[in-house]
Coordinates of C-alpha atoms and ligand atoms in Angstrom, one line a residue:
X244 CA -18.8 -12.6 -11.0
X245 CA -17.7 -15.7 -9.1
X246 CA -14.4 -16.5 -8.2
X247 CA -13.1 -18.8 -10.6
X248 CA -10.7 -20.9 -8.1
X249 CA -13.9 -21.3 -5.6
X250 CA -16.2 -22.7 -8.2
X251 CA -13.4 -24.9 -10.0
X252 CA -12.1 -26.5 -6.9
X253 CA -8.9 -25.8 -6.0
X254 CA -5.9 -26.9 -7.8
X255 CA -2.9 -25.2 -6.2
X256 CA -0.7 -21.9 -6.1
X257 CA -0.3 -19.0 -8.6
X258 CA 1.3 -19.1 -11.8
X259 CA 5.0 -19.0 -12.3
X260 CA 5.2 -15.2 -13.0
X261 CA 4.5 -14.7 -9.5
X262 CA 7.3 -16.3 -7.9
X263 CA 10.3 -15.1 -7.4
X264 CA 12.9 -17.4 -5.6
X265 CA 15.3 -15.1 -3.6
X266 CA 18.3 -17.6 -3.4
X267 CA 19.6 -20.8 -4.9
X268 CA 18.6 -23.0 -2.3
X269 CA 17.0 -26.5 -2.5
X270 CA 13.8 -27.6 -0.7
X271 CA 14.8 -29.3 2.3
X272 CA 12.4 -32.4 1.6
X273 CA 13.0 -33.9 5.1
X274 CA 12.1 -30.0 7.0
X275 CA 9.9 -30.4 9.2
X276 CA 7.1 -27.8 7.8
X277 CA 6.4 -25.1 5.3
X278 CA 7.2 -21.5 6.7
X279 CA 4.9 -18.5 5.4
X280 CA 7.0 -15.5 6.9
X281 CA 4.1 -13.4 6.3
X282 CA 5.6 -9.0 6.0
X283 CA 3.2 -7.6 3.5
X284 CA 0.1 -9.3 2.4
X285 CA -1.4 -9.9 6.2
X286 CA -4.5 -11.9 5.0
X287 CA -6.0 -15.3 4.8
X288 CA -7.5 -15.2 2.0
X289 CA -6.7 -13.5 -1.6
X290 CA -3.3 -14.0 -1.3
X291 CA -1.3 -15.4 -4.0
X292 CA 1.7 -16.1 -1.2
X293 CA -0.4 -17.6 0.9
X294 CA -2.2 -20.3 -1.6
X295 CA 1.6 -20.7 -2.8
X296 CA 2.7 -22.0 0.9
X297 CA -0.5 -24.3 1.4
X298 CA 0.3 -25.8 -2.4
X299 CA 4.0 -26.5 -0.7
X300 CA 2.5 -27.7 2.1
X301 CA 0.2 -30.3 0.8
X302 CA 2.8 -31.6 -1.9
X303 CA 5.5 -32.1 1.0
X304 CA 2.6 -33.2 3.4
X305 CA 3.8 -30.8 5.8
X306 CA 2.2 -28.3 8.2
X307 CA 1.9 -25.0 7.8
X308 CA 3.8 -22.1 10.2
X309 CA 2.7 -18.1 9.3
X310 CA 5.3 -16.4 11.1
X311 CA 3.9 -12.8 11.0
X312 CA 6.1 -10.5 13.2
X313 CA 5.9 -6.3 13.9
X314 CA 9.6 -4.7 14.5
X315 CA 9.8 -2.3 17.5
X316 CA 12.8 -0.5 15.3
X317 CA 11.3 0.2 11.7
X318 CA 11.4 3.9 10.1
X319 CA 8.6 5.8 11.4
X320 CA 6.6 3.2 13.4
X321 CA 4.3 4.8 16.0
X322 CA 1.3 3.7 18.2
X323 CA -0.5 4.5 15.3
X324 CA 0.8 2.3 13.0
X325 CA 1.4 -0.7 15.4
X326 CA -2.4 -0.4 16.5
X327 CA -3.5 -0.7 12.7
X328 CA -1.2 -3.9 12.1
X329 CA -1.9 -5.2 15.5
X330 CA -5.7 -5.6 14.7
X331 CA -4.9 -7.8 11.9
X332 CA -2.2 -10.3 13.8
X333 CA -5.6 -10.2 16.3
X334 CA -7.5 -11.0 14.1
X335 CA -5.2 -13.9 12.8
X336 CA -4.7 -15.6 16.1
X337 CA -8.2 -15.7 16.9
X338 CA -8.9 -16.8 13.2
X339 CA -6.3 -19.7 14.0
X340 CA -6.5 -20.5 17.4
X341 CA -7.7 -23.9 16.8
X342 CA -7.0 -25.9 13.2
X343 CA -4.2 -27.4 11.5
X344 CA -1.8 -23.9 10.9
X345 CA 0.5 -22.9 13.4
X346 CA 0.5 -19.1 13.8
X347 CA 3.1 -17.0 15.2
X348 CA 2.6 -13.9 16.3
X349 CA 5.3 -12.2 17.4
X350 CA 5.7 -8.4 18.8
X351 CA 9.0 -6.9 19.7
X352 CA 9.1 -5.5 23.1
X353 CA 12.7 -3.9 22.1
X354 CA 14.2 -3.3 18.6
X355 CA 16.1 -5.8 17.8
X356 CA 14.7 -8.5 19.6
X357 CA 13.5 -10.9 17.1
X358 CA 16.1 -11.1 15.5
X359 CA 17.6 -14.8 15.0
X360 CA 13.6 -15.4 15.1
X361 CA 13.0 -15.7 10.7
X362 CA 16.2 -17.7 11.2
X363 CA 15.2 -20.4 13.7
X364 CA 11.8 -21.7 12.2
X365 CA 13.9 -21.7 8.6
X366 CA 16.5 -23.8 10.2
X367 CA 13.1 -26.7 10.7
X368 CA 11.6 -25.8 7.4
X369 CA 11.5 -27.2 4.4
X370 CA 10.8 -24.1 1.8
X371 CA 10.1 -20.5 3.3
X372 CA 7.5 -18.8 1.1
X373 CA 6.7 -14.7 2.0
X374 CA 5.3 -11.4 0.3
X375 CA 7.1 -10.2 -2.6
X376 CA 6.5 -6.1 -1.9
X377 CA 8.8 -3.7 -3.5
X378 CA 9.5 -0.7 -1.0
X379 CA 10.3 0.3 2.0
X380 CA 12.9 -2.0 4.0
X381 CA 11.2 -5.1 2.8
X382 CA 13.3 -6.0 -0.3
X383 CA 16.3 -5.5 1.8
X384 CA 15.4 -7.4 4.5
X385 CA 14.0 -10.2 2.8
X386 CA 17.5 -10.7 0.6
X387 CA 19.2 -10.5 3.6
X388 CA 17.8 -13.7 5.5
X389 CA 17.6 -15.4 2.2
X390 CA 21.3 -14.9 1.9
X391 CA 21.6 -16.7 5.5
X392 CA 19.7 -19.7 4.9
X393 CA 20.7 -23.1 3.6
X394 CA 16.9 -23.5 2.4
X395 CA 14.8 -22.2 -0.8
X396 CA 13.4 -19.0 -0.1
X397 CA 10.4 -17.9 -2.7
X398 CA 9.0 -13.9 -2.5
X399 CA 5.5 -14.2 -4.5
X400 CA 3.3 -11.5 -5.9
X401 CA 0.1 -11.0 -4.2
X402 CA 0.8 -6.9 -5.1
X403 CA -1.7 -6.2 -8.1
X404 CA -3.7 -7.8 -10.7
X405 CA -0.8 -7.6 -13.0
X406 CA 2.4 -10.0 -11.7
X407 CA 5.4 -7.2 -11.6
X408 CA 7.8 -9.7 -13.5
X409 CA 5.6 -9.5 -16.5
X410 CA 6.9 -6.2 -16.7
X411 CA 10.3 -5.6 -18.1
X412 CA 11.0 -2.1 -17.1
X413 CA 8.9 0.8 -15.6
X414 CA 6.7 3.1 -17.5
X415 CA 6.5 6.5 -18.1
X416 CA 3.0 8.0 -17.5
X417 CA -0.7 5.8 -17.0
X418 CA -1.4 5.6 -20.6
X419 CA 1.6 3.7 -21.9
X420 CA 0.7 1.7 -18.7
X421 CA -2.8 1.3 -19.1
X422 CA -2.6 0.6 -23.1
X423 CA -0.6 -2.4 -21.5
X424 CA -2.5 -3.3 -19.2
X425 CA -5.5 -3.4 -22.1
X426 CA -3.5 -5.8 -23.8
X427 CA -2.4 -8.1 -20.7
X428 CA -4.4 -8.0 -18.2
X429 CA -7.1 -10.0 -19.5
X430 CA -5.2 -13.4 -18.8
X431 CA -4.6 -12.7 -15.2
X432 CA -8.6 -11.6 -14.1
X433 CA -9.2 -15.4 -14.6
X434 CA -6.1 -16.3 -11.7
X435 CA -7.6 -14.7 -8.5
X436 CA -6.6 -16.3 -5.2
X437 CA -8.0 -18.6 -3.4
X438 CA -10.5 -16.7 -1.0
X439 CA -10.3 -19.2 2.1
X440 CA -7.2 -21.4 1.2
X441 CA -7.1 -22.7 4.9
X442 CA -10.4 -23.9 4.7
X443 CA -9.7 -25.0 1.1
X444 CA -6.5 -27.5 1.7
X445 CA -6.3 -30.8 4.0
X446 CA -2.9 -29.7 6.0
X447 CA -0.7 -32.2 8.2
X448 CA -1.6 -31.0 12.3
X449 CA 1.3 -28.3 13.1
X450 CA 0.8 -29.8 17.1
X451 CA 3.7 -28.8 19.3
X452 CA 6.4 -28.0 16.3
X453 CA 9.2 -25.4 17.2
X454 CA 8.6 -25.5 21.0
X455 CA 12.1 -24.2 21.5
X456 CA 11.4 -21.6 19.3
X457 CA 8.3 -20.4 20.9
X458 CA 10.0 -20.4 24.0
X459 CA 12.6 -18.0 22.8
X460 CA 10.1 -15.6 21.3
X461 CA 6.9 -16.1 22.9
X462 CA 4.1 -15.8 20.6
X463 CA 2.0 -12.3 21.4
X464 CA -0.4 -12.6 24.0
X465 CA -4.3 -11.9 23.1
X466 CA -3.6 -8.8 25.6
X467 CA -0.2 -7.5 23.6
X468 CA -2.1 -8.1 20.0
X469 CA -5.9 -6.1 21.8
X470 CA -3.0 -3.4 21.7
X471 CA -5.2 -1.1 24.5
X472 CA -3.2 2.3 25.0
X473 CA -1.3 0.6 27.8
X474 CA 0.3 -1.6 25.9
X475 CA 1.2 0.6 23.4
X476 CA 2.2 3.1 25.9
X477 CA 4.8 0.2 27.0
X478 CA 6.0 -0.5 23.4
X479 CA 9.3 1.4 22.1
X480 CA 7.9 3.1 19.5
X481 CA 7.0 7.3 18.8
X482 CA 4.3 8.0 20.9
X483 CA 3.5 11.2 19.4
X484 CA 1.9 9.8 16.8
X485 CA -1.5 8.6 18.5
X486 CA -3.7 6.0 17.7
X487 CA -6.2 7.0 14.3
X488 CA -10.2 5.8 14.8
X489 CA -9.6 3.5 11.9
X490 CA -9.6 -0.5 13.3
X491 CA -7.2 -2.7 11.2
X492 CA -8.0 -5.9 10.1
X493 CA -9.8 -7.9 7.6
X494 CA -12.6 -7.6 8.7
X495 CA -13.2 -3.9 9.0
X496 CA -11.9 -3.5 5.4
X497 CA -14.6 -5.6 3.8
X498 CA -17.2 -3.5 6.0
X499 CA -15.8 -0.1 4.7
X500 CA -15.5 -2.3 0.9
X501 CA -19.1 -3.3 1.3
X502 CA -20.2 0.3 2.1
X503 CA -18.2 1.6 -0.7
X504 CA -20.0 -0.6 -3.1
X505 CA -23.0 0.0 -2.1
X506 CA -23.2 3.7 -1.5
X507 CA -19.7 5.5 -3.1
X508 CA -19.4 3.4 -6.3
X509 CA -21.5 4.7 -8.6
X510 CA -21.2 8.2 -7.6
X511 CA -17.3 7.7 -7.6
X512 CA -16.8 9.2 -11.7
X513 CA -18.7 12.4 -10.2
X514 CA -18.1 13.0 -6.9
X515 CA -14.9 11.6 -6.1
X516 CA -12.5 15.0 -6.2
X517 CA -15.4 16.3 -3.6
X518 CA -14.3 16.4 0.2
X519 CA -17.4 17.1 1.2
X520 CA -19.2 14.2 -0.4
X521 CA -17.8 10.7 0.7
X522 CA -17.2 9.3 -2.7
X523 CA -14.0 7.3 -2.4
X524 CA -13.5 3.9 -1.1
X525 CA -11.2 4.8 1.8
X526 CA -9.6 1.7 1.3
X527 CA -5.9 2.7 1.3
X528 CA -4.7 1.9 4.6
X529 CA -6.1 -1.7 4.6
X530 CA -4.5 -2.1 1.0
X531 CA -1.0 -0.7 2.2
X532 CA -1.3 -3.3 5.3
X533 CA -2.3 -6.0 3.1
X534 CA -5.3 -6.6 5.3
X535 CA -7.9 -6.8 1.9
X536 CA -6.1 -7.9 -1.5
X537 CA -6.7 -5.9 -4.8
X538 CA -8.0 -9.2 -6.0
X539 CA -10.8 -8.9 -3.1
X540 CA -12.0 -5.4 -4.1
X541 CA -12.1 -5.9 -7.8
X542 CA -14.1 -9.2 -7.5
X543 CA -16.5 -7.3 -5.1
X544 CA -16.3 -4.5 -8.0
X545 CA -17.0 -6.7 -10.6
X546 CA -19.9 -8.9 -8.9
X547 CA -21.9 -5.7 -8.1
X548 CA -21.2 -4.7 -12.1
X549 CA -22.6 -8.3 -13.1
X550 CA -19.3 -8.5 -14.8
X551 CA -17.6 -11.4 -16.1
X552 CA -14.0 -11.2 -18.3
X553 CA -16.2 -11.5 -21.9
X554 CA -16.8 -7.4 -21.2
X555 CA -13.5 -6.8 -22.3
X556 CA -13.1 -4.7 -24.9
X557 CA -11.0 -5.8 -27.9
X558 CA -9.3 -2.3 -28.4
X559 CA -6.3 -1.5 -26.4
X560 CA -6.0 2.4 -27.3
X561 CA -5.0 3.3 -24.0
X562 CA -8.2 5.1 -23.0
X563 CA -9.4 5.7 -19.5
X564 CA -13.2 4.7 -20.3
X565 CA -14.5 1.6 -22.5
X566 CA -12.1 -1.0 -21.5
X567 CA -13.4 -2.9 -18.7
X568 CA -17.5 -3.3 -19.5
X569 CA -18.5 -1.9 -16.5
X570 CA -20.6 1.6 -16.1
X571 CA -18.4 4.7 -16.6
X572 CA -18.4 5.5 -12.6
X573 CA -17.1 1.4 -12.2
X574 CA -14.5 1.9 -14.6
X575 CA -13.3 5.4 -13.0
X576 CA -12.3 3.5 -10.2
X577 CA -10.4 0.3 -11.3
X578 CA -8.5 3.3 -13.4
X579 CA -7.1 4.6 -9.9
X580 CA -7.1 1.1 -8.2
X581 CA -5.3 -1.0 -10.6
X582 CA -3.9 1.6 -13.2
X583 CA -2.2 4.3 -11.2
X584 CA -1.7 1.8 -8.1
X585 CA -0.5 -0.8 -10.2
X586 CA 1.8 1.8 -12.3
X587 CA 3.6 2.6 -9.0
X588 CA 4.3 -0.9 -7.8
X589 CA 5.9 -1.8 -11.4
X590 CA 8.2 1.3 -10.9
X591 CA 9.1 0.7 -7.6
X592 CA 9.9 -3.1 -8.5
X593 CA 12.3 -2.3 -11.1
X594 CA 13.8 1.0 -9.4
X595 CA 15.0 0.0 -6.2
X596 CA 15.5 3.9 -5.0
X597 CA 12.7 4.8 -6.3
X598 CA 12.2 7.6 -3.2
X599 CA 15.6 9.6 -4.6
X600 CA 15.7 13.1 -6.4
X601 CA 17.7 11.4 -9.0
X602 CA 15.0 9.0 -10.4
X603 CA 12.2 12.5 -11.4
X604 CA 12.6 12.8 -14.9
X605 CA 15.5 14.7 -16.3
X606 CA 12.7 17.1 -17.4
X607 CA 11.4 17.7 -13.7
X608 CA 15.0 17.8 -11.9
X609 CA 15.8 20.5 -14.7
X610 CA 13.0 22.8 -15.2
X611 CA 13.0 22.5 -10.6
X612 CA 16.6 23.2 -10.4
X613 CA 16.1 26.2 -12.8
X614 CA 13.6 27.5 -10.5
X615 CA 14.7 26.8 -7.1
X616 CA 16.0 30.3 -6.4
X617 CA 12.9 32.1 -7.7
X618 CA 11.3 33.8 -4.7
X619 CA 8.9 32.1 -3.0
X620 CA 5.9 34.2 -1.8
X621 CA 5.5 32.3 1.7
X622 CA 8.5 29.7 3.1
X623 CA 8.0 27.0 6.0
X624 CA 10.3 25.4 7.8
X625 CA 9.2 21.7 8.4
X626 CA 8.2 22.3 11.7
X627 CA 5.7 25.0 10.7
X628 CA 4.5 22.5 8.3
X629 CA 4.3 19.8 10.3
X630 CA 2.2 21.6 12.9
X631 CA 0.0 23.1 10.2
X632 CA 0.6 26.4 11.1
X633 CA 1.2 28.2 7.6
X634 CA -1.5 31.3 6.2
X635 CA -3.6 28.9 4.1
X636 CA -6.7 27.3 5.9
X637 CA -7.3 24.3 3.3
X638 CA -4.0 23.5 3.4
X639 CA -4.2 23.4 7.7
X640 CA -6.6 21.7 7.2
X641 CA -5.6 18.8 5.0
X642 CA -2.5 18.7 7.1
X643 CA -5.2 18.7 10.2
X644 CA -6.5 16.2 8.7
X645 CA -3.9 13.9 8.2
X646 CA -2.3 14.5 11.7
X647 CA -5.7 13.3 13.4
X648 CA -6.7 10.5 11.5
X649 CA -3.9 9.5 9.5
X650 CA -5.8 9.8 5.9
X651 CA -6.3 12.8 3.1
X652 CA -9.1 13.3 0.8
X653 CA -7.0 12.3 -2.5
X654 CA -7.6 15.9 -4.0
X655 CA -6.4 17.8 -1.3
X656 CA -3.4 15.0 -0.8
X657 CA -2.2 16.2 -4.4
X658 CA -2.9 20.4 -3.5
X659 CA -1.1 19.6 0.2
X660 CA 2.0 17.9 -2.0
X661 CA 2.1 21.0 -4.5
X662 CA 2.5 23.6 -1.9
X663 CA 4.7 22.1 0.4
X664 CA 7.0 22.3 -3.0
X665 CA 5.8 25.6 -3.3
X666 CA 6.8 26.8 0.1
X667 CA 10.1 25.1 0.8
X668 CA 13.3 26.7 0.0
X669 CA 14.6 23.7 -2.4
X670 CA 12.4 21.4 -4.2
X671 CA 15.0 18.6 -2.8
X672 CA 14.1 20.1 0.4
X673 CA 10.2 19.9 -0.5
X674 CA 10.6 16.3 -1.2
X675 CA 12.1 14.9 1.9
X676 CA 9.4 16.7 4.2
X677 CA 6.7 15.3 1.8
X678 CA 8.1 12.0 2.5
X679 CA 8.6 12.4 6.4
X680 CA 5.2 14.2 7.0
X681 CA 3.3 11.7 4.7
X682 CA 4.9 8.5 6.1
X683 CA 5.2 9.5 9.7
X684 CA 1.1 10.3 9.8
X685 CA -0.7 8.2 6.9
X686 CA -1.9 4.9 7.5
X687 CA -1.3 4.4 3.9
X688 CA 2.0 5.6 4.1
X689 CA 5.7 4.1 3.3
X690 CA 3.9 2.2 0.4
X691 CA 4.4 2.4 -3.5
X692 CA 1.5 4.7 -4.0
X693 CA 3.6 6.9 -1.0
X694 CA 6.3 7.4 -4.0
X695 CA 3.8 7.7 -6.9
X696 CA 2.1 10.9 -5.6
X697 CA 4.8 12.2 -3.4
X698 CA 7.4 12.0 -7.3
X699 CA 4.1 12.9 -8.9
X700 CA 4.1 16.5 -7.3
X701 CA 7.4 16.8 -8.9
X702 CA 7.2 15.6 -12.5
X703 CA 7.0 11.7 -12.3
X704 CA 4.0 10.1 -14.3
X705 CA 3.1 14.1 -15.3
X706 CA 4.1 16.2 -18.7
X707 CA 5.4 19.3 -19.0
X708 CA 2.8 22.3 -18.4
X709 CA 3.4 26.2 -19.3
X710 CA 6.4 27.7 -17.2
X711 CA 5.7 29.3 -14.0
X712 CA 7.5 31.1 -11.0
X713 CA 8.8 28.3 -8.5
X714 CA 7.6 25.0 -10.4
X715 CA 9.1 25.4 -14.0
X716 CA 7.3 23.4 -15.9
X717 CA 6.0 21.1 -13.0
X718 CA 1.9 21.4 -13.1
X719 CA 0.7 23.5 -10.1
X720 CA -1.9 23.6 -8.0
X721 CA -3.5 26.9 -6.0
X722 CA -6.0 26.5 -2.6
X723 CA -8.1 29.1 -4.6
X724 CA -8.9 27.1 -7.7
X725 CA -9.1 24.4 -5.2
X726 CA -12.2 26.3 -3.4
X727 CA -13.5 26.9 -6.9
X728 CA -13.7 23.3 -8.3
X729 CA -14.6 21.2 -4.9
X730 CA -16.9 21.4 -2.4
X731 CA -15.1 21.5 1.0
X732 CA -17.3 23.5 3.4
X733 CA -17.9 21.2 5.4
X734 CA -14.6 19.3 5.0
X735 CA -13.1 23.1 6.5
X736 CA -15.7 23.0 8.8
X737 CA -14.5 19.9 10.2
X738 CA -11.1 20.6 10.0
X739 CA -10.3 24.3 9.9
X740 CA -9.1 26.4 12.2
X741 CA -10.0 25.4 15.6
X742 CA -9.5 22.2 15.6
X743 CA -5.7 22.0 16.8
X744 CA -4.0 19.0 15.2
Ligands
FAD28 C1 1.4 13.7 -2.2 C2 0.6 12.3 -2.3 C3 0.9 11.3 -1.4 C4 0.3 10.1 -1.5 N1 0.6 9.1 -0.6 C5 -0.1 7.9 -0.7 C6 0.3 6.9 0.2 O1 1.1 7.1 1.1 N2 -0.4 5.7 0.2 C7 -1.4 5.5 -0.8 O2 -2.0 4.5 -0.8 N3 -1.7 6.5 -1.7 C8 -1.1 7.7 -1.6 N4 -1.4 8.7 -2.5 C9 -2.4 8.4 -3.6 C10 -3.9 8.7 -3.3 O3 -4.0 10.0 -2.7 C11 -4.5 7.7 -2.3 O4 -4.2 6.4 -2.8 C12 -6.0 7.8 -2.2 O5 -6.3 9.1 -1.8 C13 -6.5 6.9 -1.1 O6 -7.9 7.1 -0.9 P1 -9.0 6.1 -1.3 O7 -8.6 4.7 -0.8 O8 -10.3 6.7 -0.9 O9 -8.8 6.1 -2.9 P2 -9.9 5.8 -4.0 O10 -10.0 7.0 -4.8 O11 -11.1 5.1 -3.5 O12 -9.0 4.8 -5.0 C14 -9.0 3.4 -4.7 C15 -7.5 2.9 -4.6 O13 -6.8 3.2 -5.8 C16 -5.5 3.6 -5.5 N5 -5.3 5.0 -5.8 C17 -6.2 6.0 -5.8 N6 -5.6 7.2 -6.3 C18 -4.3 6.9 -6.5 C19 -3.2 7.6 -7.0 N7 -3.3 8.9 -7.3 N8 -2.1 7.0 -7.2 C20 -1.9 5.7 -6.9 N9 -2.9 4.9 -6.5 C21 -4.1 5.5 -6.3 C22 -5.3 3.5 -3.9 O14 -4.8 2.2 -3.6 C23 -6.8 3.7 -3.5 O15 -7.0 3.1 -2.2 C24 -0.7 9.9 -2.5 C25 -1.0 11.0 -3.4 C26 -0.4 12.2 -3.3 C27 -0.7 13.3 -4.2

């Protein structure tokens, strides 16, 4: 499959759906440039926001500024998450060093000191285009600036294959979602982003713009964005939470892409729940960062299947296999990358809290509540937790795991979830560890998906299953069964007992 805007020539921005303007504002037509104040999708190419400030750019004839900036004072940011977004802004700079687009990197050196930053380069521009993303302090922070400036503000969708807005409220389970998606999708497979807009477009010369402004909040240096461990060391930030061996960037998510492809793909439908075989694509972090698109990895999908959109099948019946055209290992995967991440995104767009107790199903808070004071067999503060220090080697392990490297095999992510419910006094209790171990460590972390299997341990996107001590109705999950169904030797070789977190 080739991309459809490459082939066609490019004719501009994505469609409608995918815009969402954040305030009433005009467009300043006498601003001196375009603004692309980039938060979430942190890529060149693919990106829906990014094609939509190049098409403003070349109607207004104006150059192009991608503000991308990395707060010192966000919930849970650590060495090891500023080392994964600093490879990307590196990436960027070097990727724009010379050209038309002026980029502006920007590292704070002490919370709080960017702000007034978004504000100045909007005070020159024209139109201010950035990442519509629907968690974490984005949303907020985004309606907040809008709110301060006298100029048009536009959040666009670069999220999913599906634009959220076509969407009218959030689903229930995957297979309401996915008959849905059966009947909709199809339009949008045919609107990818441009891969290389920047190469694409003729921009007006950026040259010495916002001077003042640069003064004010120098641009990162190549040393600050090469983020060695001194200059991380330097950064205020937790510095218990080291460094994980994954690079971020572009670049080293279309390597681990192309291996996945190649090697993991067709063994995904089989293998995938296996720990010890390396079956998945791995690809979460870079997707959470917005370093490779969704669009990226399903065109790489589909050109290895020698697919093209007239594979579609006809029947929407909400079924997991049959729909796409591609082989039954191919179609496992787009189930888990576009269905159930794609199901998460359109819940957290239309429920803004979507990380509260309140939001489970009345079902789940019930059948929870009813069971909160059974007795629980072993109970862990989250300390103990945290450290990995309980009785049960696979889930030390897991824990291990995630600790080290900042990633956990997706089977023992949902097994790590369901006994850290199992062994907290309260379920309410259960949740806010699950959400301050897994954002605090993961790479992937403070992300949609975050909320859809952290609510998914308790009741969201599940049905009911027969009664038990401790979870209600809430499906279960034992290590034993676990040991049973997967392989994991060597998985608890590697990260078993012995190999302190
Ligand atoms: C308690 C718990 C916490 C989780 N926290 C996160 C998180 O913070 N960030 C995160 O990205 N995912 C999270 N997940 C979902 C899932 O575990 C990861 O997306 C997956 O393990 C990532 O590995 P992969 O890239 O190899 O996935 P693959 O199996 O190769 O799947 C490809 C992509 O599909 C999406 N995907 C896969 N499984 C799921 C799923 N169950 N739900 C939603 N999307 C999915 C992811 O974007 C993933 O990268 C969590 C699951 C649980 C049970």
């Amino acid at each position: 499959m080739t991309s459809p805007r490459a082939d066609a020539g490019w004719q501009g921005g994505p469609r409608a759906s995918r815009v969402v303007a954040l305030n009433a504002a005009p467009v300043r037509a006498d601003g001196a440039c375009v603004l692309y104040w980039m938060v979430a999708h942190r890529r060149l190419g693919w990106n829906h926001a990014l094609d939509r400030a190049v098409q403003h750019a070349t109607r207004l004839s104006r150059p192009l500024v991608i503000l991308e900036a990395l707060r010192a004072g966000y919930p849970w940011a650590s060495e090891r998450h500023h080392a994964f977004a600093l490879d990307g802004m590196s990436e960027h700079a070097r990727a724009l060093e010379s050209g038309a687009v002026l980029y502006h990197p920007y590292v704070e050196l002490e919370p709080g000191e960017g702000r007034g930053l978004f504000e100045a380069w909007a005070a020159v521009a024209a139109v201010v285009v950035t990442d519509l993303y629907p968690a974490f302090f984005i949303p907020r922070m985004q309606r907040v600036a809008a709110a301060r400036v006298g100029i048009r503000v536009e959040a666009v969708d670069s999220n999913g294959l599906l634009p959220l807005t076509e969407t009218s409220a959030p689903f229930s389970a995957a297979y309401p979602f996915r008959r849905f998606l059966q009947r909709n999708l199809g339009a949008h497979l045919v609107e990818m982003p441009h891969p290389d807009p920047l190469s694409a477009a003729d921009l007006a010369d950026a040259g010495d713009l916002g001077r003042e402004i640069r003064e004010r909040w120098p641009a990162a240096s190549a040393e600050l964005l090469a983020a060695s461990d001194a200059v991380l060391a330097g950064l205020p930030i937790d510095h218990t939470v080291g460094r994980a061996p994954t690079r971020g960037g572009t670049a080293a998510a279309r390597a681990r892409l192309d291996a996945f492809v190649e090697d993991g793909l067709e063994r995904y439908g089989q293998e995938r729940n296996d720990p010890d075989s390396d079956a998945s694509s791995r690809i979460s972090p870079w997707l959470h960062w917005g370093h490779i698109s969704v669009h990226e990895v399903f065109h790489r999908v589909a050109e290895h299947q020698g697919w093209s959109p007239a594979r579609l099948a006809t029947v929407a019946d909400g079924g997991r296999h049959g729909w796409w055209g591609m082989s039954p290992s191919a179609e496992s995967f787009l189930d888990e990358l576009v269905t159930w991440r794609e199901l998460g995104f359109v819940y957290c767009h239309h429920v803004p809290n979507h990380d509260r107790w309140d939001t489970l199903p009345a079902w789940a808070r019930d059948t929870l509540e009813r069971h909160a004071p059974d007795p629980r067999p072993w109970t862990y503060i989250p300390e103990e937790l945290d450290a990995a220090a309980t009785h049960d080697p696979v889930w030390n392990a897991a824990q291990t795991q995630l600790r080290s490297e900042g990633v956990v095999h997706n089977y023992l992510r949902m097994l790590w979830g369901k006994k850290i419910l199992e062994w907290c006094e309260h379920p309410r209790a259960a949740l806010e560890v699950m959400i301050e171990l897994n954002n605090r460590y993961a790479l992937d972390g403070r992300d949609p998906n975050s909320y859809t299997g952290i609510m998914w341990i308790l009741g969201r996107f599940d049905r009911g299953w027969p009664e038990r001590p401790v979870y209600g109705k809430v499906r279960s999950m034992s290590s034993e069964a676990t040991r049973r169904k997967v392989r994991l030797d060597a998985y608890l070789s590697r990260w078993g007992s012995g190999h302190g977190p």
